[in-house]
Amino acid sequence: MANVAKKVSWSGRDPRDEDEDGPAGESTPLLNGTGPGAPGGSRQFTPSSLLRTGQLSNVDLNEDVRELETELPRPYPNEIPHNEKLLSLKYESLDYDNSENQLFLEEERRINHAAFRTVEIKRWVICAMIGILTGLVACFIDIVVENLAGLKYRVVKDNIDKFTEKGGLSFSLLLWATLNASVVMVGSVIVAFIEPVAAGSGIPQIKCYLNGVKIPHVVRLKTLVIKVCGVILSVVGGLAVGKEGPMIHSGAVIAAGISQGRSTSLKRDFKIFEYFRRDTEKRDFVSAGAAAGVSAAFGAPVGGVLFSLEEGASFWNQFLTWRIFFASMISTFTLNSVLSVYHGNAWDLSSPGLINFGRFDNEKMGYTIQEIPIFIFMGVVGGILGALFNALNYWLTMFRIRYIHRPCLQVIEAMLVAAVTAAVGFVMIYCSRDCQPIQGSTVAYPLQLFCADGEYNSMATAFFNTPEKSVVNLFHDPPGSYNPMTLGMFTLMYFFLACWTYGLTVSAGVFIPSLLIGAAWGRLFGISLSYLTKGSIWADPGKYALMGAAAQLGGIVRMTLSLTVIMMEATGNVTYGFPIMLVLMTAKIVGDYFVEGLYDMHIQLQSVPFLHWEAPVTSHSLTAREVMSTPVTCLRRIERVGTVVDILSDTSSNHNGFPVVESNPDTTQVAGLRGLILRSQLIVLLKHKVFVERANLSLVQRRLKLKDFRDAYPRFPPIQSIHVSQDERECMIDLSEFMNPSPYTVPQEASLPRVFKLFRALGLRHLVVVDNRNEVVGMVTRKDLARYRLGKEGLEELSLAQT
C-alpha cells in the first residue's frame, strides 16, 4: 500500500494548511497514505491554544488550533506514488440523519403549527435570496469578463493590424502569449496558494458534498471569492475554458452561507436562520444553489432542477423540487434583468443566461425522419471522442498527482498552457488562408491579416474570441462561412488544448470547451453532408453544429435528461428535444462502454468514498458481518468523564459515532444497544461540563438546549482544546437525553445490497450491526460500503488508506 506523507486534495493542497470545515486542528484529506494524526505521527499544540483553566465555556469555537512545527519542513518528494485502487479514510461524512434525542423531540413538540409555517416561509425566503445573489454573481462575472477580454482582444488586434503591414508579427505573438500567461498566472496563484478547492468547475466537489462527503473548505466564503476571481482571470487569459461550470459551485457556496445566517470568515452571526444549522437542511439549500447556478449559466431553470436531481442531490422530495425551481427562476430572472439594463434594453429581457445559443429557425433548420440515423451516428462519434477525451485527461491527471504537486509547479504549468494556447491560436490564424467577406458578419474582433480589403480571417472567429461567442458563431453563421480545413484543424487543436487545460489549478469549467469542440466537428459534418447531397436544404451546418455540441458534451460528462432540457431551453426551440435526447443517450451508452464520465473519474482519482445509487450488482453474497468495521468502541449510558475524554483523544482511531449500551460497571458483560451518540455531541457536553460527581445524582436543571449544539456547528472544537481536570475526570456523565435512542440497526446476516439501500436512502453516517440478542457486534460506515465496486473483472474490494 502506498504510504504518502504529502496531502493532496482536489488540487494538491499544501500539507501545512488546516481543515477549517471540519474540527479545528484535524488534517485535510489525504489522497493516499499517512499524515498528521496517523499512527506514529504525534500532534502538539501551542500553549496559547490549550485552555489551562477549568472554565470550558470560554472555548472560542472559531479559534484555530495550529500544529507546532517540531522539525524542519521536509522537502517535497519528486514523485508521489498513487494507486487508484485505494480509498481514503480521511474524508469525513456529513450527518444527514437527524439525531432524535430528547432535546430534539422536546423542541419539535413545543413548535406549534404557526411556528412551522414561519419556518417554511423562511425556507422560501432563503431560496429567493439564493436566486438573487447567484444571478448577481453571474452578472458580475459576465460583465467583467466582457470588458477585460474586449480590452485584451482590442490591444492584440491593433498590434496585429499594425505589424501585418510593416512586418514583425513575432512581436504580436509575444504580446498575445505574455498577456495570456500574465493573467492566468494571477488566477492560478490565488487558487494554488490561497484556496486550492476553488480549482476546476467544482461540480465533482458539490456532487460529493450532496452525496454526504465532507470536502474541506468547499462551501466557504473565501472559496467563493477565489472562485469568482479565478474564473474571470481564466477566461480572460484565453484558456480553453468556460465560466458556466463554476457557477454551479458558486451557487452552492452562496446557498450554504445564506441558509446558516452567519459567516465565520466575517465573524458575523445574525441568528436569523438558526433552525437550519444542521447538515440535513444545509444539504437541501446547497441543492437549490447548484440548480440556481445552472439556471444562471444557461438560462435554463427547468434544466437546473433536473441537473440538481440527476447529478447532485442524493435525497429528494416534492417540496424540495418546488423550492429549487423557485430559486432557479429567480436566478435567471435576476440575471436577465440586470444584463438587459446593462446592455441598454431594459424591457427586452433578452439575456436569460451567461450563454444564449440564439434562436434556431424551424423553417430553415427543421429535421426529417431520414436524419434520425445521422443524429444517432453523431451520438456514437461524440461518445467515442468523449471517451478519448476522458482517457487522455485521466492519464494527465495521474501525472499531475505524481509530479506536479507543488503550488509553484502548478502555477508554472497554468502559465505554460496559457502561452501555448495563444501560440497555437496565432500560428493557426497566421497559416490559415480562409478569407470571408466582412459584410453582414457578426464577428466581434475581425482580423484581416493577409486577406484582401473587406475580408477577414475566419479562423480568427474561433480562436480570437471568448469560447461562448465562438460557439454561437458556429451555430448561426451562414453556410460557407468556414472552410472545412479550418474547422478540421480547429477541432483537432482545441480538443487537445481543452483536454490539457481541464485539471489545471485554475477556476474553470469544461461545458463550453466541450460544446465548442462538438460544434466545430458537427458543422464540419454538416458541410460534408451538404457536399454529398449536392446542397440539400436539410444539410444545414448550424443544425449539425448543435447536434455535434450535444454529442461531445454528453460524451464527456455523461448527462442525459438534464442536458437535453438545458440545450432545449438555451436554444429556445422544443423541436430539437427528440434528436438532442437521442444524441445524448447514444453518446452516454457508447462512452460508458469505454470509460467513466469526467466528473466520476475525477472523484475516483481523489479516492473519495462516494456512494452510487445502487450497490454493485454482484454483491449479494456479502453480508453485514463481512463488511462491517469491528471492534466497536461503545459507551455506557452513564459513563465516567475520563473514559470519554480518553476515547475522544485516542489518535489511533477517529470514530465519530459511539453506540451507547446499558451495562453494569462492575462486570465486563456488554448488554443490549440503547442508543447512539456522536463525537460532536460529546465534545459539546464536555465543553459545557454537563456531568455530576456521582452516578446516582441527577442534574438539578437541564442547562443544555439544541441551541448550544447549533452554535458550535459546523466547526466543533477539537478535544485537545478542552481542559478537564483530574477531579473532573472522576465525575460521571449521563448520555440518556443527548443520545439518539432509536438508531438504525441491521442484523449481521443482512446482505450488502440491503445494507447499502438502507444506508444510502436514509443518508446515514453510522449503521449499527447487532446480533440476535441486540448486542453490538459491528458498525457499518461509508467507507465500508464504498470500498466495494464493480470492476472490469467483477466485484473488487479497494484497499483502505492508512490513517
XYZ file of C-alpha atoms in Angstrom, residues 282-721:
440
model
C -27.925 22.729 4.584
C -27.867 19.935 2.005
C -31.293 20.902 0.621
C -30.275 24.537 0.197
C -26.990 23.563 -1.469
C -29.065 21.562 -3.989
C -31.047 24.736 -4.686
C -27.844 26.744 -5.067
C -26.419 24.280 -7.608
C -29.642 24.457 -9.627
C -29.625 28.268 -9.481
C -26.061 28.202 -10.815
C -27.086 26.107 -13.833
C -30.073 28.380 -14.411
C -27.885 31.496 -14.376
C -25.320 29.889 -16.669
C -27.663 28.667 -19.403
C -30.942 30.467 -18.748
C -32.465 27.055 -18.069
C -34.453 26.924 -14.801
C -36.033 23.540 -15.540
C -32.669 22.209 -16.653
C -31.186 23.461 -13.397
C -33.717 21.487 -11.349
C -33.065 18.362 -13.394
C -29.296 18.833 -13.128
C -29.559 19.025 -9.360
C -31.674 15.874 -9.399
C -29.562 13.891 -11.887
C -26.027 14.885 -10.938
C -26.238 16.333 -7.472
C -28.924 15.607 -4.940
C -28.803 12.195 -3.320
C -32.076 12.817 -1.488
C -35.211 14.325 -2.973
C -38.822 15.179 -2.220
C -41.652 17.076 -3.875
C -41.498 20.166 -1.655
C -37.764 20.455 -2.334
C -38.465 20.359 -6.083
C -40.721 23.410 -5.891
C -38.257 25.411 -3.798
C -35.368 24.561 -6.120
C -37.408 25.538 -9.166
C -38.297 28.814 -7.463
C -34.615 29.564 -6.745
C -33.747 28.745 -10.387
C -36.447 31.034 -11.764
C -35.369 33.910 -9.517
C -31.733 33.367 -10.552
C -32.338 33.532 -14.299
C -34.776 36.451 -13.929
C -32.247 38.441 -11.876
C -29.508 37.818 -14.427
C -31.845 38.671 -17.309
C -32.999 41.930 -15.712
C -29.538 43.200 -14.786
C -27.873 42.288 -18.097
C -30.761 43.762 -20.086
C -30.348 47.060 -18.236
C -26.570 46.870 -18.725
C -26.951 46.327 -22.488
C -29.374 49.242 -22.767
C -32.611 47.357 -23.495
C -34.182 47.240 -20.062
C -37.587 45.948 -21.192
C -36.332 43.370 -23.659
C -35.157 40.638 -21.210
C -33.060 39.003 -23.919
C -30.199 37.663 -21.764
C -31.602 34.757 -19.710
C -28.203 33.134 -19.177
C -24.459 33.683 -19.404
C -24.583 31.916 -22.743
C -27.517 32.165 -25.110
C -27.396 29.858 -28.134
C -29.661 32.170 -30.071
C -32.908 31.355 -31.846
C -32.979 28.389 -34.199
C -35.437 28.943 -37.055
C -37.714 25.942 -37.637
C -38.208 26.698 -41.324
C -34.529 26.793 -42.200
C -33.299 24.256 -39.694
C -36.062 21.678 -39.350
C -35.230 17.976 -39.461
C -36.802 14.996 -41.223
C -37.089 11.337 -40.288
C -34.257 10.460 -42.673
C -31.877 12.431 -40.464
C -32.564 10.385 -37.292
C -29.915 7.716 -38.175
C -27.464 10.527 -38.923
C -28.067 12.050 -35.476
C -27.564 8.645 -33.834
C -24.284 8.251 -35.725
C -23.200 11.674 -34.445
C -24.011 10.466 -30.929
C -21.692 7.486 -31.480
C -18.919 9.806 -32.658
C -19.495 12.075 -29.639
C -19.337 9.095 -27.273
C -16.054 7.864 -28.770
C -14.465 11.331 -28.771
C -15.723 11.936 -25.213
C -14.242 8.637 -24.037
C -10.930 9.555 -25.705
C -11.001 12.968 -24.010
C -11.644 11.389 -20.603
C -8.994 8.705 -21.050
C -6.330 11.260 -22.005
C -7.345 13.515 -19.123
C -7.178 10.534 -16.738
C -3.528 9.838 -17.519
C -2.724 13.536 -17.451
C -4.343 13.863 -14.005
C -2.344 10.868 -12.734
C 0.833 12.571 -13.962
C -0.159 15.800 -12.187
C -0.862 13.988 -8.917
C 2.526 12.319 -9.013
C 4.794 15.075 -10.230
C 3.077 18.499 -10.343
C 2.067 18.659 -6.694
C 3.844 21.820 -5.575
C 1.853 25.051 -5.887
C 4.686 26.785 -7.733
C 4.809 23.992 -10.332
C 1.041 24.187 -10.735
C 1.252 27.928 -11.453
C 4.067 27.391 -13.961
C 2.040 24.715 -15.756
C -1.004 27.020 -15.975
C 1.158 29.810 -17.442
C 2.679 27.361 -19.931
C -0.759 26.191 -21.097
C -1.920 29.815 -21.475
C 1.140 30.734 -23.550
C 0.858 27.593 -25.712
C -2.872 28.250 -26.277
C -2.085 31.749 -27.532
C 0.789 30.486 -29.688
C -1.313 27.717 -31.255
C -4.132 30.162 -31.971
C -1.762 32.694 -33.522
C 0.034 30.139 -35.704
C -3.227 28.665 -36.967
C -4.659 32.105 -37.756
C -1.377 33.039 -39.453
C -1.279 29.888 -41.592
C -4.976 29.971 -42.493
C -5.956 31.391 -45.853
C -9.695 31.089 -45.223
C -10.888 34.623 -46.044
C -14.553 35.561 -45.821
C -16.368 38.810 -46.710
C -16.875 41.048 -43.715
C -20.310 42.358 -44.780
C -23.077 41.068 -42.563
C -20.646 39.278 -40.284
C -21.239 39.167 -36.531
C -17.546 38.755 -35.706
C -16.616 40.987 -32.769
C -12.880 41.324 -33.499
C -12.302 40.550 -37.220
C -8.624 40.026 -38.091
C -7.673 40.865 -41.678
C -4.066 39.639 -41.651
C -3.248 38.720 -45.273
C -6.814 38.763 -46.548
C -7.955 41.352 -49.069
C -9.670 44.547 -48.009
C -13.257 43.936 -46.914
C -12.430 40.369 -45.843
C -11.429 38.746 -42.546
C -9.709 35.548 -41.466
C -12.406 33.026 -40.458
C -10.008 31.046 -38.246
C -9.865 34.131 -36.032
C -13.604 33.871 -35.317
C -12.893 30.609 -33.472
C -9.623 31.395 -31.696
C -9.683 35.178 -31.378
C -12.821 35.355 -29.261
C -14.277 34.159 -25.983
C -15.408 30.500 -26.267
C -19.070 31.429 -25.678
C -19.148 33.749 -28.704
C -17.287 31.195 -30.820
C -19.976 28.588 -30.050
C -22.785 30.948 -31.086
C -20.925 31.854 -34.302
C -20.565 28.180 -35.230
C -24.297 27.690 -34.626
C -25.573 30.667 -36.599
C -23.019 31.810 -39.180
C -24.449 31.260 -42.681
C -23.302 28.321 -44.839
C -19.949 28.977 -46.454
C -18.564 30.985 -43.522
C -15.932 28.345 -42.743
C -13.582 26.287 -44.864
C -13.700 22.537 -43.975
C -9.922 22.550 -43.428
C -10.331 25.423 -40.948
C -12.925 23.512 -38.932
C -10.932 20.266 -39.003
C -7.697 21.859 -37.791
C -9.521 23.875 -35.132
C -11.327 20.770 -33.804
C -8.095 18.801 -33.559
C -6.073 21.506 -31.816
C -8.838 22.693 -29.482
C -9.583 19.104 -28.441
C -6.067 18.622 -27.107
C -5.892 22.123 -25.639
C -9.152 21.604 -23.713
C -8.003 18.187 -22.504
C -4.692 19.651 -21.292
C -6.461 22.583 -19.635
C -9.019 20.617 -17.586
C -7.388 19.820 -14.265
C -5.124 22.868 -14.118
C -5.010 24.771 -10.833
C -7.374 27.431 -12.122
C -11.110 28.008 -11.711
C -12.701 26.906 -14.949
C -15.389 24.708 -16.452
C -15.479 22.128 -19.227
C -19.042 22.777 -20.521
C -18.217 25.456 -23.084
C -14.984 23.901 -24.452
C -16.915 20.643 -24.976
C -19.708 22.494 -26.783
C -17.157 24.360 -28.919
C -15.319 21.189 -29.953
C -18.595 19.472 -30.794
C -19.967 22.476 -32.657
C -16.821 22.601 -34.815
C -16.831 18.955 -35.875
C -20.634 18.991 -36.111
C -20.530 21.909 -38.542
C -17.801 20.114 -40.488
C -20.071 17.062 -40.591
C -22.929 19.224 -41.910
C -20.712 20.738 -44.612
C -19.619 17.239 -45.681
C -23.261 16.138 -45.905
C -24.063 19.195 -47.995
C -21.312 18.243 -50.433
C -22.521 14.645 -50.613
C -26.178 15.608 -51.166
C -25.458 18.411 -53.620
C -26.568 21.142 -51.211
C -29.866 19.712 -49.935
C -31.803 22.062 -47.698
C -31.715 19.680 -44.701
C -27.937 19.631 -44.576
C -27.774 22.987 -42.794
C -24.395 23.198 -40.979
C -25.798 25.134 -37.988
C -28.205 22.325 -37.100
C -25.414 19.761 -37.165
C -23.198 22.072 -35.130
C -25.880 21.943 -32.404
C -26.088 18.131 -32.526
C -22.311 17.813 -32.509
C -22.095 20.108 -29.491
C -24.656 17.993 -27.612
C -22.884 14.759 -28.615
C -19.462 15.967 -27.484
C -20.670 17.356 -24.150
C -22.729 14.234 -23.485
C -19.759 12.026 -24.330
C -17.581 13.830 -21.790
C -19.896 14.473 -18.806
C -22.489 11.699 -19.487
C -25.578 13.687 -18.584
C -28.827 12.868 -20.393
C -32.111 14.208 -19.021
C -30.842 17.491 -17.588
C -28.597 18.229 -20.571
C -31.463 17.623 -23.006
C -33.607 20.229 -21.251
C -30.675 22.652 -20.836
C -29.962 22.510 -24.588
C -33.660 22.935 -25.413
C -34.035 25.935 -23.095
C -30.793 27.511 -24.299
C -31.872 27.235 -27.956
C -35.456 28.280 -27.220
C -36.697 25.510 -29.510
C -38.636 22.479 -28.296
C -38.499 20.932 -31.786
C -34.961 19.712 -31.217
C -35.845 17.921 -27.958
C -36.145 14.475 -29.534
C -32.940 14.496 -31.661
C -30.930 16.030 -28.800
C -32.192 13.296 -26.454
C -31.259 10.613 -28.996
C -27.792 12.067 -29.448
C -27.152 12.354 -25.695
C -28.386 8.844 -24.883
C -26.263 7.362 -27.672
C -23.201 9.331 -26.564
C -23.644 8.145 -22.964
C -24.125 4.487 -23.881
C -21.103 4.466 -26.195
C -18.905 6.469 -23.817
C -19.786 4.321 -20.794
C -18.630 1.250 -22.712
C -15.069 2.599 -22.715
C -14.564 4.772 -19.634
C -16.452 6.648 -16.895
C -17.733 10.221 -17.169
C -15.286 13.022 -16.447
C -16.710 14.039 -13.057
C -16.999 10.468 -11.747
C -13.476 9.777 -12.948
C -12.035 12.719 -11.003
C -13.989 11.730 -7.875
C -12.499 8.247 -8.148
C -8.988 9.624 -8.678
C -9.253 11.535 -5.411
C -10.085 8.282 -3.529
C -13.341 9.774 -2.211
C -15.788 7.275 -0.594
C -18.616 8.162 -2.989
C -21.783 6.054 -2.848
C -23.667 5.490 -6.083
C -27.424 4.892 -6.286
C -27.215 1.126 -6.036
C -24.842 -1.463 -4.566
C -22.656 -3.436 -7.021
C -24.912 -5.906 -8.823
C -22.855 -8.981 -7.883
C -22.589 -8.250 -4.153
C -25.450 -10.364 -2.780
C -23.007 -12.956 -1.494
C -21.608 -10.477 1.053
C -23.278 -9.893 4.417
C -23.109 -7.143 7.045
C -20.799 -9.360 9.114
C -18.220 -9.322 6.305
C -18.299 -5.611 5.507
C -18.699 -4.063 8.991
C -15.923 -2.409 10.995
C -15.019 -4.132 14.233
C -14.307 -3.891 17.151
C -16.667 -1.069 18.033
C -15.962 1.457 20.793
C -19.075 1.563 22.961
C -20.033 3.889 25.816
C -22.245 3.112 28.786
C -25.368 5.169 29.364
C -23.773 6.663 32.486
C -20.064 6.929 31.740
C -17.008 8.249 33.540
C -15.791 11.602 32.100
C -12.193 10.393 31.984
C -13.191 7.430 29.843
C -14.990 9.714 27.351
C -12.000 12.077 27.163
C -9.558 9.196 26.612
C -11.681 7.691 23.842
C -12.045 11.024 22.035
C -8.316 11.774 22.451
C -7.171 8.438 21.030
C -5.274 9.317 17.843
C -5.210 5.721 16.615
C -8.970 5.899 15.995
C -11.071 8.716 14.676
C -14.559 7.388 15.370
C -17.400 9.867 15.061
C -20.241 7.711 16.367
C -20.399 5.605 19.522
C -23.110 3.057 20.367
C -24.463 3.550 23.889
C -25.129 0.376 25.852
C -26.635 -0.375 29.248
C -24.021 -2.136 31.306
C -23.148 -2.817 34.916
C -19.875 -1.003 35.687
C -18.763 -3.928 37.843
C -18.915 -6.503 35.067
C -17.361 -6.824 31.648
C -20.516 -8.189 30.030
C -21.952 -5.807 27.450
C -25.726 -5.513 27.405
C -28.019 -4.531 24.570
C -27.876 -1.393 22.446
C -29.583 1.656 23.958
C -28.677 4.451 21.544
C -26.013 6.239 19.508
C -24.128 9.447 20.296
C -21.845 11.489 18.048
C -18.354 12.785 18.743
C -19.555 16.367 18.164
C -22.268 15.936 20.794
C -19.812 14.557 23.344
C -17.455 17.485 22.771
C -20.254 19.998 23.415
C -21.191 18.119 26.603
C -17.599 18.252 27.828
C -17.287 21.897 26.866
C -20.321 22.820 28.960
C -19.392 20.408 31.812
C -22.650 18.514 31.738
C -21.652 15.948 34.374
C -22.107 15.240 38.079
C -19.897 13.916 40.859
C -21.608 10.556 41.336
C -23.707 8.330 39.157
C -26.697 8.373 41.480
C -27.064 12.160 41.306
C -29.210 13.790 38.656
C -28.912 17.252 37.198
C -30.886 19.883 39.082
C -31.759 21.627 35.855
C -31.142 20.899 32.201
C -28.659 23.536 31.092
C -28.174 22.443 27.530
C -30.536 23.106 24.639
C -30.291 22.373 20.932
C -29.156 25.978 20.510
C -25.843 25.078 22.201
C -25.178 22.391 19.604
C -26.220 24.657 16.720
C -23.933 27.443 17.932
C -20.990 25.042 17.707
C -21.991 23.790 14.227
C -20.207 23.157 11.880
C -16.759 23.696 13.412
C -16.912 21.816 16.661
C -13.816 22.414 18.823
C -11.247 19.601 18.930
C -10.986 17.529 22.071
C -7.433 18.860 22.571
C -8.795 22.366 23.215
